Amino acid sequence: MTPTPDSDLQLLTQAALFDGLTETQLRTIQQHAALVKVPRRSFFFHQGEAATTFYLIREGQVRLSQVNPEGKQVIIHLFGPGDVLAVIVVLSNAPYPLSAEAITDCVAWAWSRETAVHLMEQCPRLAINGMEMVARRFQELQNRYRELSTERVEQRVARALIRLIQQRNGSQEQKPYPLLSLTRQDLAEMTGTTLYTVSRICSSWEQQGLLEAGREQLHVHNLEELSNIADDLRPSAANFPPKPE
Amino acid sequence: MTPTPDSDLQLLTQAALFDGLTETQLRTIQQHAALVKVPRRSFFFHQGEAATTFYLIREGQVRLSQVNPEGKQVIIHLFGPGDVLAVIVVLSNAPYPLSAEAITDCVAWAWSRETAVHLMEQCPRLAINGMEMVARRFQELQNRYRELSTERVEQRVARALIRLIQQRNGSQEQKPYPLLSLTRQDLAEMTGTTLYTVSRICSSWEQQGLLEAGREQLHVHNLEELSNIADDLRPSAANFPPKPE
DNA sequence: CGCATCGTTGATCAAGCTCAAGCCGCGTGG
DNA sequence: CCACGCGGCTTGAGCTTGATCAACGATGCG
């Protein structure tokens, strides 16, 4: 960990977490921050470790995942710049309930548990902002939970892609959709299915011209049709009933 | 809504949400609270309504559920006395993402959105406590999400029962396990399966002597064996392979 | 070049969903 | 007091989805 250089104040100001804070407050917060670098494939923290630190991502992509006792992995969320890591858990004095792995090289600000609690007590606005970010994540998780229990695999994969695109775009709609880089395995772990099924679905979509599929990448062409699939505006059937026609 | 009588201060003090607050603070909070009664089968709020109020349950049982576009319902959580309702959402200025229905007659304290934010700004400890409660719920939801995507139905139903029992007991282990009153349908909506499958599982368990099943009630006798099932210490098979023996 | 990682595809199969039929117990109104 | 209906529950038969297993193809890296 290295102390944050002064120039970082700028960047900090932009983070949603610090919305509405005075410059003095920001400066205090910054003084207590450490800058950490986490290279691709290493971990911010592991499931089960004591939660000592919370992070605000400056650069890079992070995968939050949980493994069950049998070793099966489930991806809870992917994060990018501006997102916060372990806000909630740092306040509840419990071990990290999941692991955070850098899927690209990352840079992040870090605060210790005590510092964070202290800052929030002095500066309630910070706690409220944190809560808002948690609220959004909570709701997304609830939605995904509902989807997982009521929708079929194909819909869920479609939704996962749509979410990833929206996350990358940061709301502004743009036609040449961004290129998503993830493995079929990742997509499977995000949607609660298997690598094989995802592969079949992608192949089928590629044949229908909805996207181009490559090694560790997917390029969506037709987002509208994908939304239709997500909303089940077609009575199922990717290619499963291998119609005699 | 009626103003809360003075005697309520006692009860308020005990709530985990108000842990560590001074008496003065508690008094202020109480002065801003309204007491609401919600009869069985009515709603605290509906999915999609603007989030104007947050609640602390004093008496009764509440079911938090979401319906998907096709009308399928999913039960996110059951609440009892001491639990808070809509903490998070009230801070994020968004509509309620789900509905809260009283499954027994309920009494609750209520605060308006503005009051809540104001109180938290004046009294950060309150925000932090709220966050801790949210953290716990968040983690539970994550676990259930993982279970839903990696475990089989029988395990999930077993877990649901175990959770319900623990929630009723409030941690202290006691041998004559409480009687759970819920329909097979409820249990199905909690575990992401169908009424029929739950019914079959319960029948099978009853034959094995793990519980007694009745109309709208289940009485668990053998919690240990149920835990084994939850942890999959048996290679599946409730009665599905209708063994010729 | 060879190995590792990622992906595809076919064949098979089981978990659990759906549909259909019927039972039981309770509350209500005639 | 009885009949009826409704809500909850059970059970069987059949079928679909998607998991699993196996084999192989493609891509890239040391």
Coordinates of C-alpha atoms (C1' of nucleotides) in Angstrom, one line a residue:
Chain A
M1 CA 0.0 0.0 0.0
T2 CA 1.3 3.5 -0.8
P3 CA -0.3 6.7 0.4
T4 CA -2.4 8.4 -2.2
P5 CA -0.8 11.3 -4.1
D6 CA -2.4 14.7 -3.8
S7 CA -3.6 14.7 -7.4
D8 CA -6.1 11.9 -6.5
L9 CA -8.4 14.4 -4.8
Q10 CA -9.9 15.1 -8.2
L11 CA -10.7 11.5 -9.0
L12 CA -12.1 10.9 -5.5
T13 CA -14.5 13.8 -6.0
Q14 CA -16.1 12.2 -8.9
A15 CA -17.0 8.9 -7.1
A16 CA -20.7 8.5 -6.4
L17 CA -19.8 7.4 -2.9
F18 CA -18.6 10.9 -2.1
D19 CA -21.5 12.8 -3.6
G20 CA -22.4 15.9 -1.6
L21 CA -19.4 16.0 0.7
T22 CA -17.5 19.3 1.4
E23 CA -14.0 19.7 0.2
T24 CA -12.7 19.6 3.7
Q25 CA -14.4 16.2 4.3
L26 CA -13.0 14.9 1.1
R27 CA -9.6 15.9 2.1
T28 CA -9.8 14.1 5.4
I29 CA -11.1 11.0 3.7
Q30 CA -8.3 11.1 1.2
Q31 CA -5.7 11.5 3.9
H32 CA -6.8 8.2 5.4
A33 CA -6.9 6.4 2.1
A34 CA -4.2 4.0 0.8
L35 CA -3.7 3.2 -2.8
V36 CA -3.4 -0.5 -3.6
K37 CA -2.6 -2.3 -6.8
V38 CA -3.9 -5.8 -7.4
P39 CA -2.6 -7.6 -10.5
R40 CA -4.8 -9.7 -12.7
R41 CA -5.7 -13.1 -11.1
S42 CA -4.9 -12.0 -7.6
F43 CA -7.4 -11.4 -4.9
F44 CA -8.5 -8.3 -3.0
F45 CA -9.7 -10.8 -0.3
H46 CA -10.9 -14.3 0.1
Q47 CA -14.1 -15.7 1.4
G48 CA -13.8 -16.4 5.1
E49 CA -11.1 -13.9 5.9
A50 CA -11.7 -11.3 8.5
A51 CA -13.1 -8.1 6.9
T52 CA -10.4 -5.5 7.6
T53 CA -10.6 -3.2 4.6
F54 CA -13.0 -1.7 2.2
Y55 CA -12.2 -0.6 -1.3
L56 CA -13.2 1.9 -4.0
I57 CA -12.1 0.7 -7.4
R58 CA -10.2 3.2 -9.5
E59 CA -9.2 1.0 -12.4
G60 CA -9.9 -2.5 -13.5
Q61 CA -12.5 -5.2 -13.3
V62 CA -13.3 -7.3 -10.3
R63 CA -15.2 -10.5 -10.0
L64 CA -17.1 -11.2 -6.7
S65 CA -17.7 -14.8 -6.3
Q66 CA -18.7 -17.5 -3.8
V67 CA -17.8 -21.1 -3.7
N68 CA -20.1 -23.7 -2.2
P69 CA -18.7 -26.6 0.0
E70 CA -18.4 -28.8 -3.1
G71 CA -16.2 -26.3 -4.8
K72 CA -18.8 -25.0 -7.3
Q73 CA -18.3 -21.3 -8.0
V74 CA -21.1 -18.7 -8.3
I75 CA -20.4 -15.3 -9.6
I76 CA -22.4 -12.7 -7.7
H77 CA -21.3 -9.6 -9.5
L78 CA -18.7 -8.0 -11.7
F79 CA -17.4 -4.6 -10.7
G80 CA -15.6 -1.7 -12.5
P81 CA -14.2 1.7 -11.7
G82 CA -16.3 3.8 -9.2
D83 CA -17.8 0.7 -7.6
V84 CA -17.2 0.0 -3.9
L85 CA -16.1 -3.3 -2.6
A86 CA -17.1 -4.7 0.9
V87 CA -18.9 -1.6 2.1
I88 CA -21.4 -3.5 4.0
V89 CA -19.3 -6.2 5.4
V90 CA -16.8 -3.8 6.9
L91 CA -19.5 -2.4 9.1
S92 CA -20.8 -5.7 10.4
N93 CA -17.5 -7.0 11.8
A94 CA -18.0 -10.4 10.1
P95 CA -15.7 -12.3 7.8
Y96 CA -15.9 -11.6 4.1
P97 CA -18.8 -13.7 2.8
L98 CA -17.2 -14.0 -0.7
S99 CA -14.0 -13.6 -2.6
A100 CA -13.0 -10.6 -4.9
E101 CA -10.6 -11.4 -7.7
A102 CA -9.1 -9.0 -10.1
I103 CA -9.9 -10.1 -13.6
T104 CA -7.7 -7.3 -15.1
D105 CA -4.9 -5.3 -13.3
C106 CA -6.6 -3.1 -10.8
V107 CA -5.9 0.0 -8.8
A108 CA -8.1 0.9 -5.8
W109 CA -8.3 3.1 -2.8
A110 CA -8.5 1.3 0.5
W111 CA -9.6 2.2 4.0
S112 CA -9.4 0.2 7.1
R113 CA -12.5 -0.9 9.0
E114 CA -11.9 1.4 11.9
T115 CA -11.2 4.4 9.6
A116 CA -14.3 3.7 7.6
V117 CA -16.6 3.5 10.7
H118 CA -15.0 6.6 12.1
L119 CA -15.4 8.6 8.9
M120 CA -19.0 7.6 8.7
E121 CA -19.7 8.7 12.2
Q122 CA -18.2 12.1 11.6
C123 CA -19.8 12.4 8.2
P124 CA -23.2 10.8 8.0
R125 CA -23.7 11.7 4.4
L126 CA -21.0 9.2 3.6
A127 CA -23.0 6.4 5.4
I128 CA -26.1 7.4 3.5
N129 CA -24.3 7.4 0.2
G130 CA -22.9 4.0 1.0
M131 CA -26.3 2.7 1.8
E132 CA -27.7 3.9 -1.5
M133 CA -25.1 2.0 -3.4
V134 CA -25.8 -1.0 -1.3
A135 CA -29.5 -0.6 -1.9
R136 CA -29.0 -0.7 -5.7
R137 CA -26.9 -3.9 -5.4
F138 CA -29.4 -5.4 -3.1
Q139 CA -32.2 -4.8 -5.5
E140 CA -30.2 -6.2 -8.4
L141 CA -29.6 -9.3 -6.4
Q142 CA -33.2 -9.7 -5.5
N143 CA -34.1 -9.4 -9.2
R144 CA -31.6 -12.0 -10.1
Y145 CA -32.8 -14.3 -7.4
R146 CA -36.3 -14.0 -8.8
E147 CA -35.1 -14.6 -12.3
L148 CA -33.2 -17.7 -11.2
S149 CA -36.2 -19.2 -9.6
T150 CA -38.7 -18.4 -12.3
E151 CA -37.0 -18.1 -15.7
R152 CA -35.4 -20.5 -18.1
V153 CA -31.7 -20.6 -18.8
E154 CA -31.9 -18.9 -22.1
Q155 CA -33.7 -15.9 -20.7
R156 CA -31.2 -15.6 -17.9
V157 CA -28.2 -15.7 -20.2
A158 CA -29.8 -13.0 -22.3
R159 CA -30.4 -10.8 -19.3
A160 CA -26.8 -11.3 -18.1
L161 CA -25.5 -10.0 -21.5
I162 CA -27.9 -7.1 -21.4
R163 CA -26.8 -6.2 -17.9
L164 CA -23.1 -6.4 -18.9
I165 CA -23.7 -4.1 -21.8
Q166 CA -25.6 -1.6 -19.8
Q167 CA -22.9 -1.6 -17.1
R168 CA -20.2 -0.9 -19.7
N169 CA -22.2 1.8 -21.3
G170 CA -23.0 3.6 -18.1
S171 CA -26.6 4.3 -19.2
Q172 CA -25.9 6.1 -22.5
E173 CA -27.3 4.0 -25.3
Q174 CA -24.9 3.5 -28.2
K175 CA -25.3 1.4 -31.2
P176 CA -22.0 -0.4 -31.7
Y177 CA -22.4 -2.4 -28.6
P178 CA -19.2 -3.0 -26.6
L179 CA -17.3 -6.2 -27.0
L180 CA -17.7 -8.3 -23.9
S181 CA -14.7 -10.4 -22.8
L182 CA -15.6 -13.3 -20.7
T183 CA -15.5 -17.1 -21.0
R184 CA -18.5 -19.3 -21.5
Q185 CA -17.7 -20.6 -18.0
D186 CA -18.0 -17.1 -16.5
L187 CA -21.4 -16.6 -18.1
A188 CA -22.5 -20.0 -16.8
E189 CA -21.5 -19.1 -13.3
M190 CA -23.3 -15.8 -13.5
T191 CA -26.5 -17.5 -14.6
G192 CA -26.5 -20.7 -12.7
T193 CA -26.1 -23.1 -15.5
T194 CA -23.3 -25.0 -17.2
L195 CA -20.6 -24.2 -19.6
Y196 CA -22.1 -26.6 -22.1
T197 CA -25.5 -25.1 -22.1
V198 CA -24.1 -21.5 -22.5
S199 CA -22.1 -22.7 -25.5
R200 CA -25.2 -24.2 -27.2
I201 CA -27.1 -21.1 -26.6
C202 CA -24.4 -18.8 -28.0
S203 CA -24.0 -21.0 -31.0
S204 CA -27.7 -20.9 -31.6
W205 CA -27.8 -17.1 -31.3
E206 CA -24.9 -16.8 -33.6
Q207 CA -26.7 -18.7 -36.2
Q208 CA -29.6 -16.4 -35.8
G209 CA -27.3 -13.4 -36.3
L210 CA -27.9 -11.9 -32.9
L211 CA -24.2 -11.9 -32.0
E212 CA -20.7 -12.9 -33.0
A213 CA -19.1 -15.4 -30.6
G214 CA -15.3 -15.8 -30.3
R215 CA -12.8 -17.1 -27.9
E216 CA -13.4 -15.2 -24.6
Q217 CA -15.5 -12.7 -26.3
L218 CA -19.0 -12.0 -27.4
H219 CA -20.1 -9.2 -29.7
V220 CA -23.8 -8.5 -29.5
H221 CA -25.4 -7.1 -32.7
N222 CA -29.1 -7.2 -32.0
L223 CA -29.9 -6.1 -28.5
E224 CA -33.6 -5.7 -29.2
E225 CA -34.0 -9.3 -30.1
L226 CA -32.0 -10.3 -27.1
S227 CA -34.4 -8.3 -24.9
N228 CA -37.3 -10.2 -26.5
I229 CA -35.7 -13.4 -25.6
A230 CA -35.1 -12.2 -22.0
D231 CA -38.8 -11.3 -21.8
D232 CA -39.7 -14.7 -23.3
L233 CA -41.5 -13.3 -26.3
R234 CA -40.9 -16.6 -28.0
P235 CA -42.2 -19.8 -26.6
S236 CA -38.8 -21.2 -25.8
A237 CA -36.9 -23.5 -28.2
A238 CA -33.4 -22.4 -29.0
N239 CA -32.6 -25.4 -31.1
F240 CA -33.7 -28.1 -28.7
P241 CA -36.6 -29.5 -30.5
P242 CA -34.4 -30.3 -33.6
K243 CA -37.3 -29.5 -35.9
P244 CA -37.5 -32.0 -38.8
E245 CA -38.0 -29.1 -41.3
Chain B
M1 CA -51.5 6.0 12.1
T2 CA -51.7 7.0 15.8
P3 CA -48.8 8.6 17.7
T4 CA -46.9 6.2 19.9
P5 CA -47.7 6.2 23.6
D6 CA -45.0 7.0 26.0
S7 CA -44.7 3.5 27.3
D8 CA -43.3 2.4 24.0
L9 CA -39.9 3.8 24.8
Q10 CA -39.1 0.6 26.6
L11 CA -39.8 -1.6 23.6
L12 CA -38.0 0.7 21.2
T13 CA -34.9 0.5 23.4
Q14 CA -34.7 -3.2 22.9
A15 CA -34.6 -3.2 19.1
A16 CA -31.3 -4.0 17.6
L17 CA -31.7 -1.1 15.3
F18 CA -31.3 1.3 18.2
D19 CA -28.4 -0.3 19.9
G20 CA -25.9 2.1 21.5
L21 CA -28.1 5.2 21.2
T22 CA -28.5 7.6 24.1
E23 CA -31.8 8.0 25.8
T24 CA -32.2 11.5 24.4
Q25 CA -31.7 10.2 20.9
L26 CA -34.2 7.5 21.5
R27 CA -36.7 10.0 22.7
T28 CA -36.3 12.1 19.6
I29 CA -36.7 9.0 17.4
Q30 CA -39.8 8.0 19.3
Q31 CA -41.4 11.4 19.0
H32 CA -41.2 11.1 15.2
A33 CA -42.6 7.6 15.1
A34 CA -46.1 6.7 14.3
L35 CA -47.7 3.4 15.3
V36 CA -49.5 1.5 12.5
K37 CA -51.7 -1.6 12.6
V38 CA -51.8 -3.8 9.5
P39 CA -54.4 -6.6 9.6
R40 CA -53.7 -10.1 8.3
R41 CA -53.7 -10.2 4.5
S42 CA -53.2 -6.5 4.0
F43 CA -50.1 -4.9 2.7
F44 CA -47.6 -2.5 4.3
F45 CA -46.8 -1.5 0.7
H46 CA -46.9 -2.8 -2.8
Q47 CA -44.1 -3.4 -5.3
G48 CA -43.8 -0.3 -7.5
E49 CA -45.2 2.2 -5.1
A50 CA -43.1 5.2 -4.1
A51 CA -41.1 4.4 -1.0
T52 CA -42.4 6.9 1.6
T53 CA -42.1 5.0 4.8
F54 CA -39.9 2.7 6.7
Y55 CA -41.1 0.3 9.4
L56 CA -39.9 -1.5 12.5
I57 CA -42.1 -4.5 13.3
R58 CA -43.4 -4.8 16.8
E59 CA -45.8 -7.7 16.5
G60 CA -46.7 -10.1 13.7
Q61 CA -45.3 -11.8 10.7
V62 CA -44.6 -10.2 7.4
R63 CA -43.9 -11.8 4.0
L64 CA -41.7 -9.9 1.5
S65 CA -42.4 -11.0 -2.0
Q66 CA -41.8 -10.1 -5.6
V67 CA -43.9 -11.0 -8.6
N68 CA -42.5 -11.4 -12.0
P69 CA -44.2 -10.1 -15.2
E70 CA -46.0 -13.4 -15.7
G71 CA -47.5 -13.3 -12.2
K72 CA -45.3 -15.9 -10.6
Q73 CA -44.6 -15.0 -7.0
V74 CA -41.2 -15.4 -5.2
I75 CA -40.9 -15.0 -1.5
I76 CA -37.7 -13.1 -0.6
H77 CA -38.0 -13.3 3.2
L78 CA -40.3 -13.7 6.2
F79 CA -40.0 -11.1 9.0
G80 CA -41.0 -11.0 12.6
P81 CA -40.8 -8.6 15.6
G82 CA -37.6 -6.5 15.7
D83 CA -37.0 -6.7 12.0
V84 CA -36.9 -3.6 9.9
L85 CA -38.8 -3.2 6.7
A86 CA -37.6 -1.1 3.7
V87 CA -34.6 0.5 5.5
I88 CA -32.5 0.5 2.4
V89 CA -35.1 1.6 -0.1
V90 CA -36.2 4.6 1.8
L91 CA -32.7 6.0 1.5
S92 CA -32.5 5.4 -2.2
N93 CA -35.5 7.4 -3.3
A94 CA -36.7 4.6 -5.5
P95 CA -40.0 2.7 -5.6
Y96 CA -40.4 -0.3 -3.4
P97 CA -38.9 -3.2 -5.3
L98 CA -41.2 -5.7 -3.7
S99 CA -44.4 -6.1 -1.6
A100 CA -44.8 -6.6 2.1
E101 CA -47.9 -8.5 3.2
A102 CA -49.0 -9.1 6.8
I103 CA -49.5 -12.8 7.2
T104 CA -50.7 -12.3 10.7
D105 CA -52.1 -9.1 12.3
C106 CA -49.3 -6.7 12.7
V107 CA -48.2 -3.7 14.7
A108 CA -45.3 -1.6 13.6
W109 CA -43.6 1.7 14.1
A110 CA -43.3 3.9 11.0
W111 CA -41.1 6.8 10.0
S112 CA -41.4 8.9 6.9
R113 CA -38.5 8.9 4.4
E114 CA -37.5 12.5 5.3
T115 CA -37.6 11.8 9.0
A116 CA -35.5 8.7 8.6
V117 CA -32.8 10.5 6.6
H118 CA -32.9 13.4 9.0
L119 CA -32.5 11.2 12.0
M120 CA -29.7 9.3 10.5
E121 CA -27.8 12.5 9.6
Q122 CA -28.1 13.7 13.2
C123 CA -27.3 10.3 14.6
P124 CA -24.9 8.3 12.5
R125 CA -25.0 5.4 14.8
L126 CA -28.5 4.8 13.6
A127 CA -27.3 4.6 10.0
I128 CA -24.5 2.2 11.0
N129 CA -26.9 -0.1 12.8
G130 CA -29.3 0.0 9.9
M131 CA -26.4 -1.0 7.6
E132 CA -25.5 -3.9 9.8
M133 CA -29.0 -5.3 9.6
V134 CA -28.9 -4.8 5.9
A135 CA -25.6 -6.5 5.7
R136 CA -27.0 -9.6 7.4
R137 CA -29.9 -9.7 5.0
F138 CA -27.7 -9.2 2.1
Q139 CA -25.5 -12.1 3.0
E140 CA -28.4 -14.3 3.5
L141 CA -29.7 -13.4 0.1
Q142 CA -26.3 -14.2 -1.4
N143 CA -26.3 -17.6 0.2
R144 CA -29.7 -18.4 -1.0
Y145 CA -28.8 -17.3 -4.5
R146 CA -25.8 -19.6 -4.4
E147 CA -27.9 -22.4 -3.1
L148 CA -30.5 -21.8 -5.8
S149 CA -28.0 -22.1 -8.5
T150 CA -26.0 -25.1 -7.2
E151 CA -28.3 -27.2 -5.0
R152 CA -31.1 -29.6 -5.7
V153 CA -34.7 -28.9 -4.6
E154 CA -34.7 -31.3 -1.7
Q155 CA -31.7 -29.6 -0.1
R156 CA -33.2 -26.2 -0.6
V157 CA -36.4 -27.1 1.1
A158 CA -34.5 -28.6 4.0
R159 CA -32.5 -25.4 4.4
A160 CA -35.6 -23.3 4.2
L161 CA -37.1 -25.3 7.1
I162 CA -33.9 -25.0 9.1
R163 CA -33.8 -21.3 8.6
L164 CA -37.4 -20.9 9.7
I165 CA -36.8 -22.8 12.8
Q166 CA -33.7 -20.9 13.7
Q167 CA -35.5 -17.6 13.1
R168 CA -38.3 -18.6 15.4
N169 CA -35.9 -19.8 18.1
G170 CA -33.8 -16.7 18.1
S171 CA -30.6 -18.8 18.3
Q172 CA -31.3 -20.7 21.5
E173 CA -31.5 -24.4 20.6
Q174 CA -34.5 -26.2 22.0
K175 CA -35.6 -29.7 21.4
P176 CA -39.3 -29.5 20.9
Y177 CA -39.0 -27.6 17.7
P178 CA -41.6 -25.0 17.0
L179 CA -44.6 -25.7 14.8
L180 CA -44.2 -24.0 11.5
S181 CA -47.4 -22.7 9.9
L182 CA -47.1 -22.2 6.2
T183 CA -48.6 -23.7 3.1
R184 CA -46.7 -26.0 0.7
Q185 CA -47.2 -23.2 -1.8
D186 CA -45.3 -20.7 0.5
L187 CA -42.5 -23.2 0.9
A188 CA -42.3 -23.6 -2.9
E189 CA -42.1 -19.9 -3.4
M190 CA -39.3 -19.6 -0.9
T191 CA -37.3 -22.3 -2.6
G192 CA -38.0 -21.7 -6.2
T193 CA -39.9 -24.9 -6.9
T194 CA -43.5 -26.0 -7.3
L195 CA -46.2 -26.9 -4.8
Y196 CA -46.2 -30.4 -6.2
T197 CA -42.6 -31.1 -5.6
V198 CA -42.7 -29.7 -2.1
S199 CA -45.7 -31.9 -1.3
R200 CA -43.9 -35.0 -2.5
I201 CA -40.8 -34.1 -0.5
C202 CA -42.8 -33.6 2.7
S203 CA -44.7 -36.9 2.2
S204 CA -41.4 -38.6 1.8
W205 CA -39.9 -37.0 4.9
E206 CA -43.0 -37.8 6.9
Q207 CA -42.7 -41.5 5.9
Q208 CA -39.1 -41.4 7.2
G209 CA -40.3 -39.9 10.4
L210 CA -38.4 -36.6 10.1
L211 CA -41.6 -34.5 10.5
E212 CA -45.3 -34.4 10.8
A213 CA -47.1 -32.7 8.0
G214 CA -50.5 -31.2 8.3
R215 CA -52.7 -28.6 6.7
E216 CA -50.7 -25.4 6.7
Q217 CA -48.3 -26.7 9.2
L218 CA -45.2 -28.8 9.6
H219 CA -43.7 -30.1 12.8
V220 CA -40.1 -31.0 12.5
H221 CA -38.9 -33.8 14.7
N222 CA -35.4 -34.6 13.5
L223 CA -33.4 -31.5 12.7
E224 CA -30.1 -33.3 12.5
E225 CA -31.2 -35.5 9.7
L226 CA -32.7 -32.5 7.9
S227 CA -29.3 -30.8 8.2
N228 CA -27.7 -33.9 6.6
I229 CA -30.1 -33.7 3.7
A230 CA -29.4 -30.0 3.4
D231 CA -25.7 -30.8 3.2
D232 CA -26.4 -33.6 0.7
L233 CA -25.1 -36.4 2.8
R234 CA -27.1 -38.8 0.8
P235 CA -27.0 -39.2 -2.9
S236 CA -30.4 -37.8 -3.6
A237 CA -33.5 -39.9 -4.2
A238 CA -36.5 -38.9 -2.1
N239 CA -38.9 -41.4 -3.6
F240 CA -38.3 -40.5 -7.2
P241 CA -36.8 -43.7 -8.5
P242 CA -39.8 -45.7 -7.3
K243 CA -37.6 -48.6 -6.3
P244 CA -39.1 -51.9 -7.2
E245 CA -38.2 -53.3 -3.8
Chain C
dC1 C1' 6.1 -28.3 -31.0
dG2 C1' 3.3 -29.6 -27.4
dC3 C1' 0.5 -28.5 -23.8
dA4 C1' -3.1 -25.8 -21.6
dT5 C1' -7.1 -23.4 -22.0
dC6 C1' -11.3 -22.6 -24.2
dG7 C1' -15.0 -24.0 -27.0
dT8 C1' -18.3 -27.2 -29.7
dT9 C1' -21.4 -30.9 -30.3
dG10 C1' -23.7 -35.3 -29.9
dA11 C1' -25.9 -38.9 -27.0
dT12 C1' -28.0 -40.0 -22.9
dC13 C1' -30.5 -39.4 -18.8
dA14 C1' -32.6 -37.8 -14.6
dA15 C1' -34.7 -34.1 -11.9
dG16 C1' -38.4 -31.9 -11.5
dC17 C1' -42.3 -29.4 -14.0
dT18 C1' -47.0 -29.8 -15.8
dC19 C1' -51.4 -31.6 -16.1
dA20 C1' -55.1 -34.3 -14.4
dA21 C1' -57.8 -36.3 -11.0
dG22 C1' -59.3 -36.8 -6.7
dC23 C1' -59.2 -36.4 -1.3
dC24 C1' -59.9 -34.0 3.1
dG25 C1' -61.5 -30.7 6.4
dC26 C1' -63.6 -26.5 7.3
dG27 C1' -66.6 -22.7 7.1
dT28 C1' -70.8 -20.7 5.3
dG29 C1' -75.3 -20.3 4.1
dG30 C1' -79.7 -22.4 3.2
Chain D
dC1 C1' -77.9 -29.7 10.6
dC2 C1' -76.5 -30.7 6.2
dA3 C1' -74.7 -29.7 1.8
dC4 C1' -71.7 -27.5 -0.8
dG5 C1' -67.7 -25.2 -2.2
dC6 C1' -63.3 -23.7 -1.6
dG7 C1' -58.6 -23.9 -0.2
dG8 C1' -55.1 -26.8 0.7
dC9 C1' -53.0 -31.3 -0.2
dT10 C1' -51.7 -35.8 -2.5
dT11 C1' -50.4 -38.7 -6.2
dG12 C1' -49.8 -40.6 -10.7
dA13 C1' -48.3 -40.3 -15.7
dG14 C1' -45.8 -38.1 -19.1
dC15 C1' -42.8 -34.9 -20.8
dT16 C1' -39.2 -31.1 -21.1
dT17 C1' -35.3 -28.8 -19.7
dG18 C1' -31.0 -28.8 -19.1
dA19 C1' -27.1 -31.5 -16.7
dT20 C1' -23.6 -34.9 -17.6
dC21 C1' -20.3 -37.5 -20.1
dA22 C1' -17.3 -38.1 -23.8
dA23 C1' -14.8 -36.9 -27.7
dC24 C1' -12.8 -33.7 -30.4
dG25 C1' -11.5 -29.0 -32.6
dA26 C1' -9.4 -24.5 -32.2
dT27 C1' -6.4 -21.1 -30.4
dG28 C1' -2.6 -19.3 -28.2
dC29 C1' 1.6 -19.5 -25.3
dG30 C1' 6.2 -21.0 -23.5

